[in-house]
PDB file of C-alpha atoms in Angstrom:
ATOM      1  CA  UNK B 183      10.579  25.385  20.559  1.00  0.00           C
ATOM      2  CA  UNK B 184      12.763  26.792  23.776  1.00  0.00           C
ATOM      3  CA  UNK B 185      15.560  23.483  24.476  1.00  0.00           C
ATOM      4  CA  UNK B 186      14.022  23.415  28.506  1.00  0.00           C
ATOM      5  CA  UNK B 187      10.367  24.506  27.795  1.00  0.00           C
ATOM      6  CA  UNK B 188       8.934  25.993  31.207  1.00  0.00           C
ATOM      7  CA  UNK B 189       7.178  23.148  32.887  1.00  0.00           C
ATOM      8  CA  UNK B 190       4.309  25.842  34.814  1.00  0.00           C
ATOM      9  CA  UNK B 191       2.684  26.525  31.491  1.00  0.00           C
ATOM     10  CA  UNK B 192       2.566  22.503  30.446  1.00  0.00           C
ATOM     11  CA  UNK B 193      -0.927  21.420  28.794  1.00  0.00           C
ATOM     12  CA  UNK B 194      -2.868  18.354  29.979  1.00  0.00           C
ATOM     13  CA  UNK B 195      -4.189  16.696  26.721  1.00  0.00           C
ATOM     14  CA  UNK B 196      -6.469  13.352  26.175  1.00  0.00           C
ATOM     15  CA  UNK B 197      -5.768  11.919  23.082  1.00  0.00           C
ATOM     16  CA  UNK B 198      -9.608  10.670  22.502  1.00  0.00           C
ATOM     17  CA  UNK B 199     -12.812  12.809  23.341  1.00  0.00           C
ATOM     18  CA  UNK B 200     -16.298  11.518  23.048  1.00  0.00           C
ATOM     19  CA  UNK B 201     -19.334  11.629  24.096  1.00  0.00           C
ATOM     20  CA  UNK B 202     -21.216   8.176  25.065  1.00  0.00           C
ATOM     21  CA  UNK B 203     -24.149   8.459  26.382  1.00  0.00           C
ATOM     22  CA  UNK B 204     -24.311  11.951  26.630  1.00  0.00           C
ATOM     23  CA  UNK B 205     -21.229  12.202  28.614  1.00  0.00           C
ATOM     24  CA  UNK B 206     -18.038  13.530  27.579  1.00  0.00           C
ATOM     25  CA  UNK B 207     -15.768  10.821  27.404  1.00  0.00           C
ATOM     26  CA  UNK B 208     -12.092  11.274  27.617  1.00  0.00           C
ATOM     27  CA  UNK B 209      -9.006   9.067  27.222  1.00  0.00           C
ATOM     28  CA  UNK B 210      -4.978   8.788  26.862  1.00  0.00           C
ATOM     29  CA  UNK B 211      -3.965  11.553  29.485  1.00  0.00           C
ATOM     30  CA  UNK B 212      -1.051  13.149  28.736  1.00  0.00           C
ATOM     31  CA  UNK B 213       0.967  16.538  29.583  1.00  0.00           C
ATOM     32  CA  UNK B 214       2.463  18.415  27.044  1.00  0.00           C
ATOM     33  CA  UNK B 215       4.851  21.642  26.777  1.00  0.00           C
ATOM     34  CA  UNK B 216       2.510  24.940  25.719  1.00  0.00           C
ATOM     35  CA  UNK B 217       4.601  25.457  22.984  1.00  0.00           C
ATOM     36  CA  UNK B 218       4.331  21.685  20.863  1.00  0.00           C
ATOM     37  CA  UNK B 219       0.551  22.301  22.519  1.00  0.00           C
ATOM     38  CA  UNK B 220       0.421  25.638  20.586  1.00  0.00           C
ATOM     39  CA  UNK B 221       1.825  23.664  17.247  1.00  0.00           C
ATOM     40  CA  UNK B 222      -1.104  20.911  17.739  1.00  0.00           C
ATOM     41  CA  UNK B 223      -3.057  23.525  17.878  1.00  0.00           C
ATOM     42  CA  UNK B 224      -1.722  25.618  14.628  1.00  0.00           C
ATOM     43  CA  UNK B 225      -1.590  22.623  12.899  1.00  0.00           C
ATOM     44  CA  UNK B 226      -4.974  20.847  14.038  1.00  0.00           C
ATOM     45  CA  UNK B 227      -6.702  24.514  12.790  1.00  0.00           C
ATOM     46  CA  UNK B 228      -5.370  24.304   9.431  1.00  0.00           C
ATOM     47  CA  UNK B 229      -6.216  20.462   8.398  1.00  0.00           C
ATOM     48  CA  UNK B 230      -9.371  21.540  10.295  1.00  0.00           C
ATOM     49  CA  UNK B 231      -9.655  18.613  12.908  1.00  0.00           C
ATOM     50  CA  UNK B 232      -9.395  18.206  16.829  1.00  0.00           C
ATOM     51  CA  UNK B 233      -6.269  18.150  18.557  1.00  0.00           C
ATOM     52  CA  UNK B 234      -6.793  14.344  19.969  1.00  0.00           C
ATOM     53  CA  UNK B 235      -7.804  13.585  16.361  1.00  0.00           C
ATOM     54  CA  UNK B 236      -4.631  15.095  15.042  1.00  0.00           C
ATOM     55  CA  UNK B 237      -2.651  13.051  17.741  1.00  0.00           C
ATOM     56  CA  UNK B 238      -4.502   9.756  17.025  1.00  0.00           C
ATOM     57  CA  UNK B 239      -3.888  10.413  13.581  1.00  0.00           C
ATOM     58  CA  UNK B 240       0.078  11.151  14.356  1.00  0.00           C
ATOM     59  CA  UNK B 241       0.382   8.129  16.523  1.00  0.00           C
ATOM     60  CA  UNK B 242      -1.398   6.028  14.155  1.00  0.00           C
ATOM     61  CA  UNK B 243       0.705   6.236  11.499  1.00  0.00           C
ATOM     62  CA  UNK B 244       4.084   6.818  13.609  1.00  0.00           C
ATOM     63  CA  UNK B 245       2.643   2.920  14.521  1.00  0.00           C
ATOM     64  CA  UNK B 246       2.721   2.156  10.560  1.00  0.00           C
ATOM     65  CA  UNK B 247       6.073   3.763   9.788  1.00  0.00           C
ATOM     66  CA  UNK B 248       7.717   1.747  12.901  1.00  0.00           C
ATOM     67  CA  UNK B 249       6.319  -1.797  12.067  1.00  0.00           C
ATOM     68  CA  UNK B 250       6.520  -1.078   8.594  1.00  0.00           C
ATOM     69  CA  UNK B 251      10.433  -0.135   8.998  1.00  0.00           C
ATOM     70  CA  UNK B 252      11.377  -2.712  11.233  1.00  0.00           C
ATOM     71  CA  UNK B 253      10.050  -5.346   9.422  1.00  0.00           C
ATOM     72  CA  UNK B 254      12.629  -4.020   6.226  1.00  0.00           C
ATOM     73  CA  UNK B 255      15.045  -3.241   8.743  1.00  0.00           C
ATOM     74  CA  UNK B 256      14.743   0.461   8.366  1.00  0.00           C
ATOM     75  CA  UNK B 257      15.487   3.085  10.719  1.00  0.00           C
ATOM     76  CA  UNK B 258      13.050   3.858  13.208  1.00  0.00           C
ATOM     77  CA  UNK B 259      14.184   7.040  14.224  1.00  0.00           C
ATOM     78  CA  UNK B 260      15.096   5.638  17.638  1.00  0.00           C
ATOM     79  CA  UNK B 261      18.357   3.689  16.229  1.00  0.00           C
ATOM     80  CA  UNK B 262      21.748   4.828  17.514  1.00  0.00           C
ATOM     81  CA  UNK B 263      22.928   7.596  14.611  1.00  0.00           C
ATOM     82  CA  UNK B 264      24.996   6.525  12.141  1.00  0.00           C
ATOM     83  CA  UNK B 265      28.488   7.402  12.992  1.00  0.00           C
ATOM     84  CA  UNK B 266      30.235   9.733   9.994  1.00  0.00           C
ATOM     85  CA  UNK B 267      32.362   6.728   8.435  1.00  0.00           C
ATOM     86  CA  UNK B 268      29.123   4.454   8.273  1.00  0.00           C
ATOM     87  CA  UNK B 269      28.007   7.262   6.352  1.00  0.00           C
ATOM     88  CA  UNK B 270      30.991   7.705   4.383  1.00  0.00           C
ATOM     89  CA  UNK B 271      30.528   3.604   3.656  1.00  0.00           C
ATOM     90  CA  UNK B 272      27.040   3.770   2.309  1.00  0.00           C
ATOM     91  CA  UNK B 273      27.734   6.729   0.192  1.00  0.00           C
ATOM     92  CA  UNK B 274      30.668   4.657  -1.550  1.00  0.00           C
ATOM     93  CA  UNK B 275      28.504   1.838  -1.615  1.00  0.00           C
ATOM     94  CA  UNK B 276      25.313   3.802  -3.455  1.00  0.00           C
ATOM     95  CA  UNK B 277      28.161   5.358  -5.895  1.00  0.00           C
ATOM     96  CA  UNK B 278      29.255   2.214  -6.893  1.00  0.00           C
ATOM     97  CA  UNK B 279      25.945   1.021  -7.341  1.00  0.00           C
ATOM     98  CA  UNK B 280      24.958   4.308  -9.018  1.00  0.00           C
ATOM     99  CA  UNK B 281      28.054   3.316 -11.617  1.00  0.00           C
ATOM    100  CA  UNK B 282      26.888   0.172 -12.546  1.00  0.00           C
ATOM    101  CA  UNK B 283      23.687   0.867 -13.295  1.00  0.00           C
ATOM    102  CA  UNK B 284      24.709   3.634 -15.299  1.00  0.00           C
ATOM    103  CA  UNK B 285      26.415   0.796 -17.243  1.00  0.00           C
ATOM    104  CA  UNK B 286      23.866  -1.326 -17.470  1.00  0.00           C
ATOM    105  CA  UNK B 287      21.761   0.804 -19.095  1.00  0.00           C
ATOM    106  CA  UNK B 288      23.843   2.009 -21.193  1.00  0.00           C
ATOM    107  CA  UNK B 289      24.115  -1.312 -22.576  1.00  0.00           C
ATOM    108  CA  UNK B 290      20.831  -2.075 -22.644  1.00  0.00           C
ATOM    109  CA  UNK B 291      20.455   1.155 -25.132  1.00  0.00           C
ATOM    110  CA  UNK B 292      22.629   0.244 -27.094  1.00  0.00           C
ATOM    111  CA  UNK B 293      21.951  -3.466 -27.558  1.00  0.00           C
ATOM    112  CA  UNK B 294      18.132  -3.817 -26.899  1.00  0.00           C
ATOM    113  CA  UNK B 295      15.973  -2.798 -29.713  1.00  0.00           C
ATOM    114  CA  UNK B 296      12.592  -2.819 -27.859  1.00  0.00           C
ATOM    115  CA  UNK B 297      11.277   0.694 -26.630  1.00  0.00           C
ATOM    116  CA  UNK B 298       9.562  -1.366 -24.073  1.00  0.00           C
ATOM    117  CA  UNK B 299      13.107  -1.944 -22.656  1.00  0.00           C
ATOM    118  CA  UNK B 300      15.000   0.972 -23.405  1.00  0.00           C
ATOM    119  CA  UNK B 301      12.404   3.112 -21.578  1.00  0.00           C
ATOM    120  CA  UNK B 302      12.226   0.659 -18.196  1.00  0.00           C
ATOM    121  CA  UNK B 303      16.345   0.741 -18.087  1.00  0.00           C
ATOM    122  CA  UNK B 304      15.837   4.747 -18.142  1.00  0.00           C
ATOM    123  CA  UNK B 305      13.550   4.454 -15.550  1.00  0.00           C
ATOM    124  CA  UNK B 306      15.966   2.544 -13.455  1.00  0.00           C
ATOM    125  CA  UNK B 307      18.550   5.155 -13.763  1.00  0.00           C
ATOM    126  CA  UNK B 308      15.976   7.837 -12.723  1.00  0.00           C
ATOM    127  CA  UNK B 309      14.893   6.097 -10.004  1.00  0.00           C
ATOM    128  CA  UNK B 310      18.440   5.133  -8.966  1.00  0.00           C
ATOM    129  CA  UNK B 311      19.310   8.872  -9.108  1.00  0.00           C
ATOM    130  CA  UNK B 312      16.331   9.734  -6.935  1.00  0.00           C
ATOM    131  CA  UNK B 313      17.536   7.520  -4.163  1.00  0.00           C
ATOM    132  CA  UNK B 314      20.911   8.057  -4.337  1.00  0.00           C
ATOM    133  CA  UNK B 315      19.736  12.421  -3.350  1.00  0.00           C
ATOM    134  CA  UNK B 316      17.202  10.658  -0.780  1.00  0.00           C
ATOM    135  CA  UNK B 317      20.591   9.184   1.047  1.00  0.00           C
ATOM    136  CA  UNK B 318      22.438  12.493   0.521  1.00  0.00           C
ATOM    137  CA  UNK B 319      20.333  14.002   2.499  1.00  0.00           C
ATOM    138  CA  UNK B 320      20.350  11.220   5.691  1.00  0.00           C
ATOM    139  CA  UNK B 321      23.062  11.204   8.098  1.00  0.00           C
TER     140      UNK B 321
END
């Protein structure tokens, strides 16, 4: 998408369309640049819905993800950005936690005799690796 898309060729869309009572029904007016119209549209083909289904669908769970990530104090994708030495600070901080769980677990093979255990400790560690490249890659 063009960074000032050309406002002549914008795309009214309605987010619901129905028909009650044998009349088309339409609600949730909205305008949209041709070219995120054109995506809708590309995209909307190939999971083989409607457009205003696609968007329900889109805001729906957008809706989700917000409540969901405020109430764990997430990011919401409308938080100031992280500045590069907040970054900097959580990377330390998942390293160090990286390290000691690396530690733990090594203890816990060496000292715990149950499989049980020795297989949920390595299960930490590959789930502790997993997030650790999930924050890598978010600035």
């Amino acid at each position: 998408m063009s960074k000032h898309p050309v406002k002549t060729r914008d795309t009214d869309i309605f987010v619901a369309e129905f028909y009650e009572d044998g009349k088309k029904q339409r609600l949730g007016h909205a305008k949209l640049c041709h070219q995120m119209n054109n995506s809708l549209g590309r995209i909307s083909k190939g999971l083989r819905v409607s457009k205003s289904l696609l968007i329900r669908k889109i805001l729906e769970s957008y809706i989700k993800f917000f409540d969901e990530s405020k109430a764990i104090g997430g990011q919401t994708h409308f938080d100031p950005e992280k500045t590069m030495n907040e970054w900097i600070s959580e990377r330390y901080d998942m390293s160090e936690c990286q390290k000691e769980i690396l530690q733990m677990n090594k203890m816990i093979q060496s000292n715990s005799k149950s499989p049980e255990v020795q297989l949920m400790s390595k299960q930490l560690v590959v789930m502790s690796k997993m997030m650790n490249l999930v924050h890598k890659n978010n600035l």
